[in-house]
mmCIF file of C-alpha atoms in Angstrom:
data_model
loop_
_atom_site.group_PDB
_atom_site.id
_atom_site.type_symbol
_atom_site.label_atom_id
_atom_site.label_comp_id
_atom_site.label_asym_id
_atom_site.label_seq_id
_atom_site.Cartn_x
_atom_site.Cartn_y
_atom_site.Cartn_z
ATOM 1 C CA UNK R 22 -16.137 5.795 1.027
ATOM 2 C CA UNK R 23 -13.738 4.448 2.994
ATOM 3 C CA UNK R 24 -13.910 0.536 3.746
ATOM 4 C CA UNK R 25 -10.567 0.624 6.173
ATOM 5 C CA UNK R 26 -9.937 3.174 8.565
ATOM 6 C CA UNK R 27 -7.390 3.127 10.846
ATOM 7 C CA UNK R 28 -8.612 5.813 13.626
ATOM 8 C CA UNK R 29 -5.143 6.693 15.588
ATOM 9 C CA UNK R 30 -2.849 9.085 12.780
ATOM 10 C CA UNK R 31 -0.291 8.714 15.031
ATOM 11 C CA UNK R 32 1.006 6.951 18.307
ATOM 12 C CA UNK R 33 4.027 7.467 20.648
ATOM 13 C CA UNK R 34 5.512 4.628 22.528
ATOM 14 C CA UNK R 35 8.611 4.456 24.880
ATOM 15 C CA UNK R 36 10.854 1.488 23.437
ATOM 16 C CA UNK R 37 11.179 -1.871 25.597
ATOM 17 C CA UNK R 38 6.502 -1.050 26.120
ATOM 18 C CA UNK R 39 3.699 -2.512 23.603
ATOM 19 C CA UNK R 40 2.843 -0.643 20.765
ATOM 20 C CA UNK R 41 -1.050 -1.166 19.695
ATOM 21 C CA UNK R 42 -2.204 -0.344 16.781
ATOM 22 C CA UNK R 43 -6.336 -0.220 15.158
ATOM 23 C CA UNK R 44 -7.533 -0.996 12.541
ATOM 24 C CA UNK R 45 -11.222 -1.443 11.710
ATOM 25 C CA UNK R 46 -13.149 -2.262 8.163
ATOM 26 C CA UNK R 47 -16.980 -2.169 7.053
ATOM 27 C CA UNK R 48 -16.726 -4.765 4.511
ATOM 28 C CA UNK R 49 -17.563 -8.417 5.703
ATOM 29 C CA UNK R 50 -16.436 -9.837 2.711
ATOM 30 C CA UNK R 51 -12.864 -9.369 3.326
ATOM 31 C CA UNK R 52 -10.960 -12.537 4.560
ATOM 32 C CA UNK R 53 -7.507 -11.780 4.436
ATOM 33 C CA UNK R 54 -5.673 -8.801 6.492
ATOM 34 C CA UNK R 55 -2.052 -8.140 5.737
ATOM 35 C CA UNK R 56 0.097 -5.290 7.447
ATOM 36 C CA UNK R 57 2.496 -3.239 5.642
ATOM 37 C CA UNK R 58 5.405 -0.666 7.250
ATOM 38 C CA UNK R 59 6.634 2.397 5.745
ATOM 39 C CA UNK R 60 9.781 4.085 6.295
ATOM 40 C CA UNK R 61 9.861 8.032 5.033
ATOM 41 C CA UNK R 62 11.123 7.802 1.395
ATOM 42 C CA UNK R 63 10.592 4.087 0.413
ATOM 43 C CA UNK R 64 7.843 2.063 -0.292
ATOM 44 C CA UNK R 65 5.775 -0.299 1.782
ATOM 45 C CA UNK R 66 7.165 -3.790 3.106
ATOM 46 C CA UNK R 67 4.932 -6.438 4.082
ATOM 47 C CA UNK R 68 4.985 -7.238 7.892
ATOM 48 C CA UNK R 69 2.421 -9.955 8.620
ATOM 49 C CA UNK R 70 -0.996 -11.301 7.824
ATOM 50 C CA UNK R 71 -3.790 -13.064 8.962
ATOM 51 C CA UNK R 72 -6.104 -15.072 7.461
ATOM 52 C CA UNK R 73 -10.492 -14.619 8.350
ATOM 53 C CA UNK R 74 -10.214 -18.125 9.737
ATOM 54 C CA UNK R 75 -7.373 -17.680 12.750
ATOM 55 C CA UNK R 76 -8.023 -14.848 15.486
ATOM 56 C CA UNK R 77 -4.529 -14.600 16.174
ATOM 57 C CA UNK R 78 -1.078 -14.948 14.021
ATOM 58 C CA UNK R 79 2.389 -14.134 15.438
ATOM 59 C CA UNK R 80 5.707 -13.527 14.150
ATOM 60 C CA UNK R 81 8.595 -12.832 16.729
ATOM 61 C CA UNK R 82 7.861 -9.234 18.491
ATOM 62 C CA UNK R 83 4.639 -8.635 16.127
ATOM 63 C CA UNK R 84 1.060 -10.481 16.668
ATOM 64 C CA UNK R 85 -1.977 -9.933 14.458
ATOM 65 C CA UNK R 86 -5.625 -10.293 16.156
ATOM 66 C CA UNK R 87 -8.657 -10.392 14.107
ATOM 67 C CA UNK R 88 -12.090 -10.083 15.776
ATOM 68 C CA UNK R 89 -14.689 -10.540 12.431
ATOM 69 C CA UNK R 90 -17.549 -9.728 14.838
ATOM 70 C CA UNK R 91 -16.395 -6.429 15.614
ATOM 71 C CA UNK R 92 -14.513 -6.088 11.986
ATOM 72 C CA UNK R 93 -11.691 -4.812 14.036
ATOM 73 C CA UNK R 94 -7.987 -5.684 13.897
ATOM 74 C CA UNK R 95 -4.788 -4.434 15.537
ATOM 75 C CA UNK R 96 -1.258 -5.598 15.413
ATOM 76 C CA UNK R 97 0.968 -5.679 18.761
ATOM 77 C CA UNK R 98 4.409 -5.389 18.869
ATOM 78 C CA UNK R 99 6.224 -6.054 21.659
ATOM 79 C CA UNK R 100 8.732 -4.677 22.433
ATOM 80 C CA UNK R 101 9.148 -1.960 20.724
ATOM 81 C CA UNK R 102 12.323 -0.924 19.511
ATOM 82 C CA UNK R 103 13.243 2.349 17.990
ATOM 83 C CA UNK R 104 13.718 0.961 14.703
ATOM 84 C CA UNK R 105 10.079 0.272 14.442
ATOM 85 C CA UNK R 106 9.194 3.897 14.254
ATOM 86 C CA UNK R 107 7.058 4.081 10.734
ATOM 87 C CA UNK R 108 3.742 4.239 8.936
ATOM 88 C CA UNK R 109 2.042 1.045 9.786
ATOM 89 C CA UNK R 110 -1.106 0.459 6.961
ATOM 90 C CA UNK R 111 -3.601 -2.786 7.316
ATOM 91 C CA UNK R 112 -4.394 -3.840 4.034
ATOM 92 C CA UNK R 113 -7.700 -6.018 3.741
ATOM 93 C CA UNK R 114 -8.411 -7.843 0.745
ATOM 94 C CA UNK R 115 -11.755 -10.276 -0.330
ATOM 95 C CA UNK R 116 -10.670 -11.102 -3.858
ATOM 96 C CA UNK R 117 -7.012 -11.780 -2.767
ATOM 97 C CA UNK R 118 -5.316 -9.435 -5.656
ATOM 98 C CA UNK R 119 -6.599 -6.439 -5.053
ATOM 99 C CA UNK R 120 -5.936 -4.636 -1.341
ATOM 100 C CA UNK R 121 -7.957 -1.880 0.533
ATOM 101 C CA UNK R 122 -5.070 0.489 2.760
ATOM 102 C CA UNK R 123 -6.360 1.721 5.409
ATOM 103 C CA UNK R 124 -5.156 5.382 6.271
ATOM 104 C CA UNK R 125 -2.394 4.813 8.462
ATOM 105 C CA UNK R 126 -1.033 5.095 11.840
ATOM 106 C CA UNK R 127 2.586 6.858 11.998
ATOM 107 C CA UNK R 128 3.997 5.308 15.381
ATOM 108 C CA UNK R 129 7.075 6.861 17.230
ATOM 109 C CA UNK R 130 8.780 4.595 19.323
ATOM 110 C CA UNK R 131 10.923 6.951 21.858
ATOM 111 C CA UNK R 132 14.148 5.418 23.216
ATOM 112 C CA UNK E 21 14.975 -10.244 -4.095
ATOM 113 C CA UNK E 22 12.033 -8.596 -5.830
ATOM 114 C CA UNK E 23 12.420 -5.733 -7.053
ATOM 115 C CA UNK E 24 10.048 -2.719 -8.464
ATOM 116 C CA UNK E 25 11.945 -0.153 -9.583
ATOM 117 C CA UNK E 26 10.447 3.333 -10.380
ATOM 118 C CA UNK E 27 11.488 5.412 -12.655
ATOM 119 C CA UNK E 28 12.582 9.105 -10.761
ATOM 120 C CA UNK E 29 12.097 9.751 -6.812
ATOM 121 C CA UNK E 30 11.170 13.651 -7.059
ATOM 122 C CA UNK E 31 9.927 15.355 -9.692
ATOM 123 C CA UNK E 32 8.638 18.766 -10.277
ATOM 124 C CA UNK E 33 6.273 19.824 -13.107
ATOM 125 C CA UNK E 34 4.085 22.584 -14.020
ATOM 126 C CA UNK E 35 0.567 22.575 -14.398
ATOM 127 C CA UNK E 36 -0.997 21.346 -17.791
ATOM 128 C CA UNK E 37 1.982 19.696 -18.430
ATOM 129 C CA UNK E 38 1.792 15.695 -19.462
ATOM 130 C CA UNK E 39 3.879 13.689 -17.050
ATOM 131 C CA UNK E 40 5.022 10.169 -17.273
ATOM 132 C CA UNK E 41 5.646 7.955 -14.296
ATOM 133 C CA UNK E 42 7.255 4.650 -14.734
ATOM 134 C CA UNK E 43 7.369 1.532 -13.056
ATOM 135 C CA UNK E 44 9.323 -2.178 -13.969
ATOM 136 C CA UNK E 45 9.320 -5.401 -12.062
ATOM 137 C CA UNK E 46 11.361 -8.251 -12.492
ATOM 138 C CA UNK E 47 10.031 -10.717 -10.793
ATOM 139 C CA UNK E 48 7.597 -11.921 -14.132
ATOM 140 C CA UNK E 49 4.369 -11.130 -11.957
ATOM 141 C CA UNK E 50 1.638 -10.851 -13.872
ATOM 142 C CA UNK E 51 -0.146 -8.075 -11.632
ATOM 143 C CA UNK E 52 0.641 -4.403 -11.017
ATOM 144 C CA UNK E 53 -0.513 -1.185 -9.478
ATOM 145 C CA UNK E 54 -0.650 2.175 -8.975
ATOM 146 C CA UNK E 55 -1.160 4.237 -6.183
ATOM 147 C CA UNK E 56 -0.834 7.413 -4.268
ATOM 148 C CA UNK E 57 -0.143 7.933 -0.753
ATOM 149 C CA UNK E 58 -1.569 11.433 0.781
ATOM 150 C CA UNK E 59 -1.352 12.534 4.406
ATOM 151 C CA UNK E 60 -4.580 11.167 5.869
ATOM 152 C CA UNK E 61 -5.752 9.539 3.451
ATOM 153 C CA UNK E 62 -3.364 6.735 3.302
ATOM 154 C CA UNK E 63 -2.840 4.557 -0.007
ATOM 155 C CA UNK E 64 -5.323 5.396 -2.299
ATOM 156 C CA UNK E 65 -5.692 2.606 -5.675
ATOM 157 C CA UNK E 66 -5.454 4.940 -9.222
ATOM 158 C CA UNK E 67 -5.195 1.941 -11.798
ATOM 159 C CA UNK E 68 -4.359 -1.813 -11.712
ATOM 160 C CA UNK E 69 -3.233 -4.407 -13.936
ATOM 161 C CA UNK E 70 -3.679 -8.299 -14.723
ATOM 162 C CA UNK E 71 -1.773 -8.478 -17.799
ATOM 163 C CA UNK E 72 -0.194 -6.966 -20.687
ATOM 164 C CA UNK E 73 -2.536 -4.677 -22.532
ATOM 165 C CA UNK E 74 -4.882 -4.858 -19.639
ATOM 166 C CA UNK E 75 -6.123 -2.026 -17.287
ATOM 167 C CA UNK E 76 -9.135 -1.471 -14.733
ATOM 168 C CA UNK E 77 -9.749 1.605 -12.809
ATOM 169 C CA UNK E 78 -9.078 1.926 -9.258
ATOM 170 C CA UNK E 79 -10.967 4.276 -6.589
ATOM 171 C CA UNK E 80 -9.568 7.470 -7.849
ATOM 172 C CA UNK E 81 -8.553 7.228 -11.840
ATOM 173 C CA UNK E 82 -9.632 10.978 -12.853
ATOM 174 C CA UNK E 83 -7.158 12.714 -14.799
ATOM 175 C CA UNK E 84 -4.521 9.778 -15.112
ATOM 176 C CA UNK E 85 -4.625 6.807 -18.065
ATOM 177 C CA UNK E 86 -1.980 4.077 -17.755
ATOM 178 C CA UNK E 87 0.252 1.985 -20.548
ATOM 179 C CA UNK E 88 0.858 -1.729 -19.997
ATOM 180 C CA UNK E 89 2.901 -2.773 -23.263
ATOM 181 C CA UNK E 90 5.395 -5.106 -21.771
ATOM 182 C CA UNK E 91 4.647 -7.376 -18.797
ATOM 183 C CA UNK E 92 7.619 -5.750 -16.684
ATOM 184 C CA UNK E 93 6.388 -2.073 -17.123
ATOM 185 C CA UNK E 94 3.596 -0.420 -16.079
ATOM 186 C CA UNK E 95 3.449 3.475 -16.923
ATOM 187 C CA UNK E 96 1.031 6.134 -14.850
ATOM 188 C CA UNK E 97 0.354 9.368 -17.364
ATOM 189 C CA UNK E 98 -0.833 12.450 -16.156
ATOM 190 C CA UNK E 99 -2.837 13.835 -19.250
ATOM 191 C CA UNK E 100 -2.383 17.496 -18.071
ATOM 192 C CA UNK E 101 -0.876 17.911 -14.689
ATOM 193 C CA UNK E 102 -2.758 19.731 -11.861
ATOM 194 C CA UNK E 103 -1.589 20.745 -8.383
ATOM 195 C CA UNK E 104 -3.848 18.308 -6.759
ATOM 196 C CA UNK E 105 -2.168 15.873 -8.294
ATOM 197 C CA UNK E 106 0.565 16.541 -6.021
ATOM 198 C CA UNK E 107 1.683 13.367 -3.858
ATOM 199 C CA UNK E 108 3.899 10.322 -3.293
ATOM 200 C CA UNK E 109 3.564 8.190 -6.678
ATOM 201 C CA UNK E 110 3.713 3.936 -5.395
ATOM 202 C CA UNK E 111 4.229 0.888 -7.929
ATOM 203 C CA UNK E 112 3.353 -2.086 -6.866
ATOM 204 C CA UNK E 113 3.671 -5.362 -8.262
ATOM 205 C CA UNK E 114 2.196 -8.851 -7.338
ATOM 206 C CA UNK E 115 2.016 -12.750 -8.747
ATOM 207 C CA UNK E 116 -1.891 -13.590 -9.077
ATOM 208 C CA UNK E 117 -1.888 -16.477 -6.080
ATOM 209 C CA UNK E 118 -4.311 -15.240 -3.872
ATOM 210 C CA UNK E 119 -3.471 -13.015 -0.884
ATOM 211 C CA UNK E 120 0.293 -13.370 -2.054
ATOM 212 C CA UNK E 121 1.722 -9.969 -0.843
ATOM 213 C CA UNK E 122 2.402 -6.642 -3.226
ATOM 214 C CA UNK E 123 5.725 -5.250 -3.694
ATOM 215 C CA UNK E 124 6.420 -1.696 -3.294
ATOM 216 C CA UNK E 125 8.929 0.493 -5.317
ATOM 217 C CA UNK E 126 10.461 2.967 -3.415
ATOM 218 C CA UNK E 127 7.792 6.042 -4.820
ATOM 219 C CA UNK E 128 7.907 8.923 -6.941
ATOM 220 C CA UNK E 129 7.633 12.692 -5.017
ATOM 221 C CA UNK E 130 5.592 14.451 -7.524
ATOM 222 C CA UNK E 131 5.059 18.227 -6.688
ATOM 223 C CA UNK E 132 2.828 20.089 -9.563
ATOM 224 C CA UNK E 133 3.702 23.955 -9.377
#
Protein backbone atom coordinates (compact mmCIF):
# COMPACT_ATOMS: atom_id res chain seq x y z
CA UNK A 1 0.00 0.00 0.00
CA UNK A 2 1.25 3.06 -0.71
CA UNK A 3 2.02 5.52 2.33
CA UNK A 4 3.26 8.58 -0.16
CA UNK A 5 1.61 9.46 -3.18
CA UNK A 6 2.37 12.19 -5.09
CA UNK A 7 -0.98 12.67 -7.34
CA UNK A 8 0.35 15.01 -10.41
CA UNK A 9 2.84 12.38 -12.81
CA UNK A 10 3.73 15.25 -14.47
CA UNK A 11 3.56 19.18 -14.60
CA UNK A 12 4.46 21.84 -17.24
CA UNK A 13 5.55 25.25 -16.25
CA UNK A 14 6.73 28.29 -18.38
CA UNK A 15 10.24 29.36 -16.80
CA UNK A 16 10.45 32.85 -14.84
CA UNK A 17 6.27 31.25 -13.15
CA UNK A 18 5.95 28.99 -9.82
CA UNK A 19 6.19 25.50 -10.12
CA UNK A 20 3.94 23.56 -7.35
CA UNK A 21 4.34 20.43 -6.62
CA UNK A 22 1.98 17.64 -4.10
CA UNK A 23 2.72 15.51 -2.15
CA UNK A 24 0.47 13.80 0.39
CA UNK A 25 1.16 10.69 3.01
CA UNK A 26 -1.23 8.44 5.27
CA UNK A 27 1.20 7.76 7.89
CA UNK A 28 1.13 10.22 10.96
CA UNK A 29 4.09 8.91 12.29
CA UNK A 30 6.36 10.41 9.86
CA UNK A 31 8.23 13.61 11.07
CA UNK A 32 10.71 14.33 8.65
CA UNK A 33 10.03 15.14 4.74
CA UNK A 34 13.01 15.47 2.48
CA UNK A 35 12.80 16.18 -1.41
CA UNK A 36 14.94 14.56 -3.86
CA UNK A 37 15.47 15.59 -7.90
CA UNK A 38 16.20 13.31 -10.62
CA UNK A 39 17.77 14.00 -13.80
CA UNK A 40 17.20 11.09 -16.68
CA UNK A 41 20.21 8.72 -16.21
CA UNK A 42 21.57 9.58 -12.68
CA UNK A 43 20.50 9.06 -9.40
CA UNK A 44 18.57 11.16 -6.95
CA UNK A 45 20.10 14.41 -5.23
CA UNK A 46 18.74 15.72 -2.17
CA UNK A 47 16.99 19.18 -2.56
CA UNK A 48 15.53 20.21 0.80
CA UNK A 49 13.76 19.05 3.91
CA UNK A 50 11.58 19.86 6.52
CA UNK A 51 11.27 18.85 9.76
CA UNK A 52 7.25 17.82 11.49
CA UNK A 53 7.89 20.75 13.80
CA UNK A 54 8.31 23.92 11.14
CA UNK A 55 5.39 24.50 8.48
CA UNK A 56 7.64 26.13 6.24
CA UNK A 57 11.58 25.77 5.26
CA UNK A 58 13.23 27.70 2.38
CA UNK A 59 16.28 27.52 0.47
CA UNK A 60 16.89 30.24 -2.31
CA UNK A 61 14.17 29.63 -5.27
CA UNK A 62 12.76 26.33 -3.42
CA UNK A 63 10.31 26.44 -0.17
CA UNK A 64 8.97 23.35 1.58
CA UNK A 65 5.36 23.63 3.37
CA UNK A 66 4.15 20.99 5.60
CA UNK A 67 0.49 20.99 6.74
CA UNK A 68 0.44 17.64 9.37
CA UNK A 69 -3.34 18.18 9.60
CA UNK A 70 -3.97 17.58 6.13
CA UNK A 71 -0.67 15.16 5.81
CA UNK A 72 -0.02 17.15 2.74
CA UNK A 73 3.21 18.74 1.51
CA UNK A 74 4.38 20.55 -1.63
CA UNK A 75 7.56 22.24 -2.54
CA UNK A 76 7.51 25.72 -4.54
CA UNK A 77 10.01 26.86 -6.63
CA UNK A 78 10.14 30.04 -7.80
CA UNK A 79 11.20 30.85 -10.44
CA UNK A 80 11.53 28.30 -12.40
CA UNK A 81 14.29 27.91 -14.60
CA UNK A 82 14.73 25.41 -17.33
CA UNK A 83 17.33 23.62 -15.60
CA UNK A 84 14.89 22.50 -13.04
CA UNK A 85 13.09 20.26 -15.43
CA UNK A 86 13.28 16.62 -13.52
CA UNK A 87 11.63 13.96 -11.41
CA UNK A 88 10.93 15.62 -8.16
CA UNK A 89 10.21 12.56 -5.27
CA UNK A 90 9.17 13.57 -1.42
CA UNK A 91 10.68 11.19 0.72
CA UNK A 92 9.01 10.88 4.30
CA UNK A 93 10.69 9.13 6.94
CA UNK A 94 9.50 8.31 10.96
CA UNK A 95 12.51 6.27 11.98
CA UNK A 96 14.98 8.74 10.29
CA UNK A 97 17.06 5.86 8.26
CA UNK A 98 14.74 4.43 6.37
CA UNK A 99 12.65 6.74 3.59
CA UNK A 100 9.16 6.19 1.96
CA UNK A 101 9.40 7.81 -2.07
CA UNK A 102 6.56 8.88 -3.08
CA UNK A 103 5.80 8.19 -6.89
CA UNK A 104 6.95 11.18 -8.48
CA UNK A 105 6.09 14.21 -10.32
CA UNK A 106 8.21 14.72 -13.71
CA UNK A 107 8.00 18.68 -14.10
CA UNK A 108 8.86 20.46 -17.48
CA UNK A 109 9.81 23.83 -17.11
CA UNK A 110 9.31 25.45 -20.82
CA UNK A 111 11.59 28.40 -21.66
CA UNK B 1 32.18 14.51 -2.29
CA UNK B 2 30.29 11.30 -1.59
CA UNK B 3 30.29 9.05 -3.78
CA UNK B 4 28.21 5.62 -4.57
CA UNK B 5 29.42 4.13 -7.35
CA UNK B 6 27.52 1.26 -9.15
CA UNK B 7 28.86 -1.22 -10.78
CA UNK B 8 27.45 -1.14 -14.83
CA UNK B 9 24.73 1.54 -16.13
CA UNK B 10 22.84 -0.89 -18.71
CA UNK B 11 22.73 -4.26 -18.73
CA UNK B 12 20.91 -6.85 -20.63
CA UNK B 13 20.25 -10.45 -19.48
CA UNK B 14 18.13 -13.29 -20.30
CA UNK B 15 15.61 -14.80 -18.32
CA UNK B 16 16.64 -17.46 -15.60
CA UNK B 17 19.84 -16.13 -15.69
CA UNK B 18 21.59 -15.06 -12.10
CA UNK B 19 22.57 -11.42 -12.23
CA UNK B 20 24.76 -9.48 -9.95
CA UNK B 21 24.38 -5.80 -9.28
CA UNK B 22 26.96 -3.97 -7.36
CA UNK B 23 27.19 -1.06 -5.36
CA UNK B 24 30.43 0.70 -3.17
CA UNK B 25 30.48 3.81 -1.08
CA UNK B 26 33.24 5.57 0.24
CA UNK B 27 32.12 7.68 2.49
CA UNK B 28 32.44 4.76 5.63
CA UNK B 29 28.51 4.99 6.14
CA UNK B 30 27.34 2.38 7.87
CA UNK B 31 23.82 2.20 5.99
CA UNK B 32 22.87 1.16 2.46
CA UNK B 33 20.08 0.41 0.08
CA UNK B 34 18.57 -0.88 -2.69
CA UNK B 35 15.99 0.17 -4.81
CA UNK B 36 14.14 0.25 -8.05
CA UNK B 37 12.61 3.05 -9.76
CA UNK B 38 9.51 2.07 -12.22
CA UNK B 39 7.36 4.50 -14.18
CA UNK B 40 4.53 5.23 -11.75
CA UNK B 41 5.47 3.69 -9.18
CA UNK B 42 8.34 5.77 -8.15
CA UNK B 43 11.25 4.37 -5.80
CA UNK B 44 10.29 1.27 -4.55
CA UNK B 45 12.75 -0.19 -1.22
CA UNK B 46 14.07 -4.09 -2.29
CA UNK B 47 16.66 -4.59 0.66
CA UNK B 48 18.51 -2.39 3.22
CA UNK B 49 21.45 -2.51 5.29
CA UNK B 50 22.83 -1.39 8.87
CA UNK B 51 26.02 -3.10 8.81
CA UNK B 52 28.29 -5.61 7.51
CA UNK B 53 26.71 -9.02 7.41
CA UNK B 54 23.40 -7.42 8.04
CA UNK B 55 20.23 -7.36 5.80
CA UNK B 56 16.33 -6.63 6.28
CA UNK B 57 13.79 -6.81 3.62
CA UNK B 58 12.29 -3.89 2.07
CA UNK B 59 8.61 -3.56 0.48
CA UNK B 60 9.30 -5.65 -2.50
CA UNK B 61 12.32 -8.38 -1.79
CA UNK B 62 10.77 -11.40 -3.97
CA UNK B 63 13.15 -12.96 -6.17
CA UNK B 64 16.34 -10.86 -5.13
CA UNK B 65 18.85 -11.80 -1.90
CA UNK B 66 21.64 -9.30 -1.19
CA UNK B 67 25.57 -9.73 0.04
CA UNK B 68 26.98 -7.26 2.56
CA UNK B 69 30.67 -8.66 3.17
CA UNK B 70 32.58 -5.46 3.33
CA UNK B 71 31.16 -2.22 4.77
CA UNK B 72 31.77 -0.31 1.33
CA UNK B 73 29.83 -2.88 -0.86
CA UNK B 74 26.55 -3.82 -0.98
CA UNK B 75 25.59 -6.46 -3.82
CA UNK B 76 21.71 -6.94 -5.22
CA UNK B 77 21.46 -10.77 -6.80
CA UNK B 78 18.86 -11.73 -8.96
CA UNK B 79 18.52 -15.57 -8.20
CA UNK B 80 17.01 -16.27 -11.70
CA UNK B 81 16.21 -13.25 -13.72
CA UNK B 82 12.63 -12.53 -14.93
CA UNK B 83 11.32 -9.84 -17.29
CA UNK B 84 9.51 -8.12 -14.55
CA UNK B 85 12.45 -7.58 -13.08
CA UNK B 86 13.12 -5.14 -15.67
CA UNK B 87 13.88 -1.47 -14.28
CA UNK B 88 16.30 1.24 -13.16
CA UNK B 89 18.58 -0.54 -10.37
CA UNK B 90 19.43 2.63 -7.37
CA UNK B 91 22.21 2.27 -4.52
CA UNK B 92 21.96 4.28 -1.94
CA UNK B 93 24.05 4.88 0.89
CA UNK B 94 23.58 6.82 4.24
CA UNK B 95 25.50 7.54 7.85
CA UNK B 96 22.94 6.34 10.69
CA UNK B 97 22.30 10.16 12.22
CA UNK B 98 18.82 10.48 11.93
CA UNK B 99 17.12 12.07 8.90
CA UNK B 100 20.77 12.61 7.50
CA UNK B 101 20.09 12.40 3.68
CA UNK B 102 20.79 9.10 1.27
CA UNK B 103 23.14 9.19 -1.49
CA UNK B 104 22.27 8.01 -4.83
CA UNK B 105 24.57 6.18 -7.39
CA UNK B 106 23.90 7.02 -10.70
CA UNK B 107 21.57 3.46 -11.38
CA UNK B 108 21.84 0.39 -13.20
CA UNK B 109 19.33 -0.01 -16.60
CA UNK B 110 18.51 -3.58 -16.27
CA UNK B 111 16.39 -4.95 -19.24
CA UNK B 112 15.59 -8.93 -18.80
CA UNK B 113 14.87 -10.38 -22.42
Amino acid sequence: DQQVKQNSPSLSVQEGRISILNCDYTNSMFDYFLWYKKYPAEGPTFLISISSIKDKNEDGRFTVFLNKSAKHLSLHIVPSQPGDSAVYFCAPTNTGNQFYFGTGTSLTVIP
Amino acid sequence: DVKVTQSSRYLVKRTGEKVFLECVQDMDHENMFWYRQDPGLGLRLIYFSYDVKMKEKGDIPEGYSVSREKKERFSLILESASTNQTSMYLCASGSPIINEKLFFGSGTQLSVL
